[in-house]
Short mmCIF file of C-alpha atoms and ligand atoms in Angstrom, two decimals:
data_model
loop_
_atom_site.label_atom_id
_atom_site.label_comp_id
_atom_site.label_asym_id
_atom_site.label_seq_id
_atom_site.Cartn_x
_atom_site.Cartn_y
_atom_site.Cartn_z
CA MET A 592 9.89 14.99 0.20
CA SER A 593 8.33 13.40 -3.27
CA VAL A 594 5.75 10.68 -2.62
CA GLY A 595 4.89 8.06 -5.65
CA ALA A 596 2.34 5.82 -4.91
CA LEU A 597 1.64 1.73 -6.59
CA ALA A 598 -1.59 0.71 -6.61
CA SER A 599 -3.59 -2.38 -8.43
CA GLY A 600 -7.25 -2.15 -7.17
CA THR A 601 -10.11 0.00 -6.83
CA GLY A 602 -7.77 3.13 -5.61
CA THR A 603 -9.96 3.97 -2.82
CA ILE A 604 -7.54 4.26 -0.49
CA LEU A 605 -4.81 6.51 -3.69
CA GLN A 606 -8.26 8.83 -3.83
CA ALA A 607 -7.87 9.14 -0.24
CA ILE A 608 -3.95 9.88 -0.37
CA LEU A 609 -4.70 12.36 -3.17
CA ALA A 610 -7.67 14.60 -1.72
CA ALA A 611 -4.86 14.71 1.92
CA ASP A 612 -3.42 17.39 -0.20
CA ILE A 613 -0.12 15.16 -0.51
CA ALA A 614 1.57 16.00 -3.57
CA VAL A 615 2.32 12.61 -5.17
CA GLU A 616 4.65 12.96 -8.71
CA VAL A 617 3.09 9.56 -10.04
CA VAL A 618 1.04 6.56 -9.76
CA ILE A 619 1.80 3.60 -10.98
CA THR A 620 -0.09 0.73 -10.79
CA ASP A 621 1.02 -3.13 -12.19
CA ARG A 622 -1.61 -3.88 -14.67
CA PRO A 623 -5.16 -1.93 -15.95
CA CYS A 624 -6.74 -0.65 -13.06
CA PRO A 625 -9.02 2.05 -12.02
CA ALA A 626 -6.07 3.20 -10.06
CA LEU A 627 -4.90 4.72 -13.23
CA ASP A 628 -7.96 6.37 -13.57
CA ILE A 629 -8.21 7.45 -10.56
CA ALA A 630 -4.86 9.52 -10.73
CA GLU A 631 -5.59 11.03 -13.76
CA ALA A 632 -8.52 12.36 -12.93
CA ALA A 633 -6.65 14.23 -9.62
CA GLY A 634 -4.23 15.44 -12.43
CA VAL A 635 -1.42 12.87 -11.20
CA PRO A 636 0.79 10.69 -14.04
CA ALA A 637 -0.60 7.11 -14.56
CA VAL A 638 2.19 4.95 -15.35
CA LEU A 639 1.23 1.16 -15.75
CA VAL A 640 3.78 -0.81 -15.09
CA GLU A 641 2.27 -3.57 -16.32
CA ARG A 642 3.04 -6.17 -14.44
CA PRO A 643 4.00 -9.24 -17.44
CA SER A 644 3.41 -12.88 -16.02
CA PHE A 645 1.32 -13.91 -12.53
CA GLY A 646 3.61 -17.70 -13.10
CA ALA A 647 6.07 -19.26 -12.27
CA SER A 648 8.12 -17.73 -14.82
CA PHE A 649 8.06 -13.84 -13.79
CA ASP A 650 11.21 -12.09 -13.36
CA ARG A 651 10.64 -11.17 -9.57
CA GLU A 652 13.35 -8.68 -9.69
CA ALA A 653 12.91 -7.38 -12.84
CA TYR A 654 9.74 -6.39 -12.48
CA ALA A 655 11.06 -4.32 -9.03
CA ASP A 656 13.82 -3.03 -10.88
CA ALA A 657 11.48 -1.17 -13.73
CA VAL A 658 9.14 -0.19 -11.15
CA VAL A 659 12.33 1.29 -9.49
CA GLU A 660 12.73 3.33 -13.43
CA THR A 661 9.67 4.36 -13.05
CA LEU A 662 10.42 5.56 -9.56
CA ARG A 663 13.41 7.41 -9.66
CA LYS A 664 12.12 8.81 -13.68
CA PHE A 665 10.13 11.16 -10.82
CA ASP A 666 11.88 11.93 -8.67
CA VAL A 667 9.92 9.57 -5.43
CA GLU A 668 11.38 10.20 -2.52
CA VAL A 669 8.75 8.27 -0.41
CA VAL A 670 7.63 5.49 -1.32
CA ALA A 671 3.14 5.29 -0.44
CA MET A 672 2.11 1.49 -1.69
CA ALA A 673 -2.05 1.70 -1.89
CA GLY A 674 -3.10 -1.87 -2.22
CA PHE A 675 -0.53 -2.97 -4.51
CA GLY A 676 -0.56 -6.68 -5.65
CA THR A 677 2.72 -7.36 -6.92
CA VAL A 678 5.31 -7.89 -4.32
CA ILE A 679 8.47 -6.36 -4.78
CA PRO A 680 11.09 -6.69 -1.81
CA THR A 681 13.31 -5.85 -3.75
CA ALA A 682 12.62 -2.23 -5.07
CA VAL A 683 13.54 -1.88 -0.62
CA ARG A 684 16.55 -1.49 -1.08
CA ALA A 685 16.22 1.13 -3.36
CA PHE A 686 14.11 3.28 -1.01
CA PRO A 687 14.98 2.01 2.49
CA GLY A 688 12.58 3.09 5.58
CA ARG A 689 11.60 4.48 2.94
CA MET A 690 8.46 2.72 1.78
CA LEU A 691 4.81 3.03 2.97
CA ASN A 692 2.25 0.60 3.47
CA THR A 693 -1.64 -0.42 5.31
CA HIS A 694 -2.11 -3.16 5.77
CA PRO A 695 -5.71 -4.75 6.91
CA SER A 696 -5.16 -6.13 10.33
CA LEU A 697 -3.47 -5.97 13.38
CA LEU A 698 -0.22 -6.80 11.82
CA PRO A 699 1.62 -8.93 12.99
CA SER A 700 -1.57 -10.71 13.33
CA PHE A 701 -2.58 -11.85 9.99
CA LYS A 702 0.10 -11.03 6.88
CA GLY A 703 -0.29 -11.83 3.92
CA TRP A 704 -3.23 -11.88 0.79
CA HIS A 705 -6.23 -12.65 2.52
CA PRO A 706 -5.95 -10.21 6.18
CA VAL A 707 -9.65 -10.28 6.34
CA ARG A 708 -11.37 -13.32 5.89
CA ASP A 709 -7.76 -14.66 8.00
CA ALA A 710 -9.82 -12.71 10.61
CA LEU A 711 -13.16 -13.59 10.27
CA ALA A 712 -12.14 -17.36 9.87
CA TYR A 713 -10.55 -17.64 13.24
CA GLY A 714 -13.41 -15.53 15.08
CA VAL A 715 -11.70 -12.55 16.26
CA LYS A 716 -13.89 -9.66 17.22
CA VAL A 717 -11.34 -6.97 16.58
CA THR A 718 -9.24 -6.21 13.20
CA GLY A 719 -7.91 -3.85 12.00
CA CYS A 720 -5.13 -2.05 10.16
CA THR A 721 -1.51 -1.42 10.39
CA VAL A 722 0.64 1.21 9.01
CA HIS A 723 4.14 -0.19 8.74
CA VAL A 724 7.82 0.73 7.28
CA VAL A 725 8.19 -1.96 3.84
CA THR A 726 10.82 -4.24 4.37
CA GLU A 727 12.41 -6.66 2.36
CA GLU A 728 10.10 -9.58 4.66
CA MET A 729 6.77 -9.17 3.77
CA ASP A 730 4.26 -7.56 6.36
CA VAL A 731 7.07 -7.25 8.97
CA GLY A 732 8.40 -3.63 9.10
CA PRO A 733 8.02 -0.95 11.65
CA ILE A 734 4.91 -0.43 12.46
CA LEU A 735 3.44 3.41 12.25
CA ALA A 736 -0.09 3.79 13.14
CA GLN A 737 -2.70 0.97 13.89
CA GLU A 738 -6.43 1.48 14.65
CA ALA A 739 -9.09 -0.63 15.60
CA VAL A 740 -11.72 -2.04 14.31
CA PRO A 741 -14.57 -4.88 15.80
CA VAL A 742 -15.94 -7.92 14.39
CA LEU A 743 -18.94 -6.98 14.10
CA PRO A 744 -22.12 -10.42 14.37
CA GLY A 745 -22.95 -11.26 10.08
CA ASP A 746 -19.27 -9.37 8.71
CA THR A 747 -18.84 -11.41 5.11
CA GLU A 748 -15.54 -10.34 3.87
CA GLU A 749 -16.35 -7.61 2.05
CA SER A 750 -17.97 -5.52 4.59
CA LEU A 751 -15.39 -5.73 6.95
CA HIS A 752 -13.62 -5.20 4.52
CA GLU A 753 -14.79 -1.92 3.81
CA ARG A 754 -15.56 -0.86 7.24
CA ILE A 755 -11.25 -1.36 7.92
CA LYS A 756 -10.82 0.43 4.78
CA GLU A 757 -13.05 3.81 6.01
CA VAL A 758 -10.21 3.58 8.03
CA GLU A 759 -7.32 3.46 5.94
CA ARG A 760 -8.21 6.13 4.24
CA GLN A 761 -8.20 8.07 7.25
CA VAL A 762 -5.51 6.55 8.84
CA TYR A 763 -3.00 6.39 6.12
CA PRO A 764 -2.75 9.44 4.86
CA ALA A 765 -2.43 10.95 8.78
CA THR A 766 0.63 8.59 8.95
CA ILE A 767 2.24 9.78 5.25
CA LYS A 768 1.72 13.34 6.55
CA SER A 769 3.27 12.80 9.67
CA PHE A 770 6.19 11.18 8.99
CA LEU A 771 7.18 13.42 5.34
CA ASP A 772 7.10 16.19 8.15
CA GLN A 773 8.77 13.72 10.26
CA GLY A 774 11.74 13.74 6.97
CA ARG A 775 11.62 17.33 6.84
CA ASN A 776 12.67 17.87 10.05
CA ARG A 777 15.62 15.17 10.18
C1 GRF B 686 -6.54 -1.66 1.42
O1 GRF B 686 -7.01 -1.97 2.22
C2 GRF B 686 -4.78 -2.01 1.49
O2 GRF B 686 -4.73 -1.78 3.04
C3 GRF B 686 -5.39 -2.86 0.89
O3 GRF B 686 -5.97 -3.86 -0.77
C4 GRF B 686 -6.64 -2.78 0.06
C5 GRF B 686 -6.98 -1.73 -1.34
O4 GRF B 686 -7.93 -0.68 -0.85
N1 GRF B 686 -3.85 -2.98 0.88
P1 GRF B 686 -8.46 0.30 -2.37
O5 GRF B 686 -7.89 -0.93 -3.74
O6 GRF B 686 -7.99 1.71 -2.10
O7 GRF B 686 -10.12 0.48 -1.79
#
């Protein structure tokens, strides 16, 4: 099954996916970001489908359609979100049960945009990451894998997030691979 990846940030999770020999047909970003360079360096087509605005005028459905159109151009069957900064619920309809995401908390705790900050503020002693199937409602889709990460004394949002991402860089590619293997056997 052919994979498309969506990213917005530094792209270290994307890099781990590419390093795991998962055949990614296209990387799409919603803004200029290092993930584009990572894709290009790996010889994977990198397409900037730039989000036109972050304000109230943003037409989310039209933007989701543009992303889906690009994924279809590359015959993508499975979509791996790798730190994508735009929620595109309607895109799920084009890839039902075939969009995956990694989230840096143990869902259902700490959904949303600041899971690491929120876990620290709550004072939990253990957090982690969750790989799940994306559904139209944010951060609630079926869970495929989870791994715990301890919160250490003196942790900052940055230090804790980096330790979680070290785990995500292992767990997410492994989970994508087994998801693809199961698809092959279906
Ligand atoms: C990861 O923690 C991922 O779970 C979250 O965004 C982060 C992406 O990290 N959605 P990077 O930009 O790939 O380093």
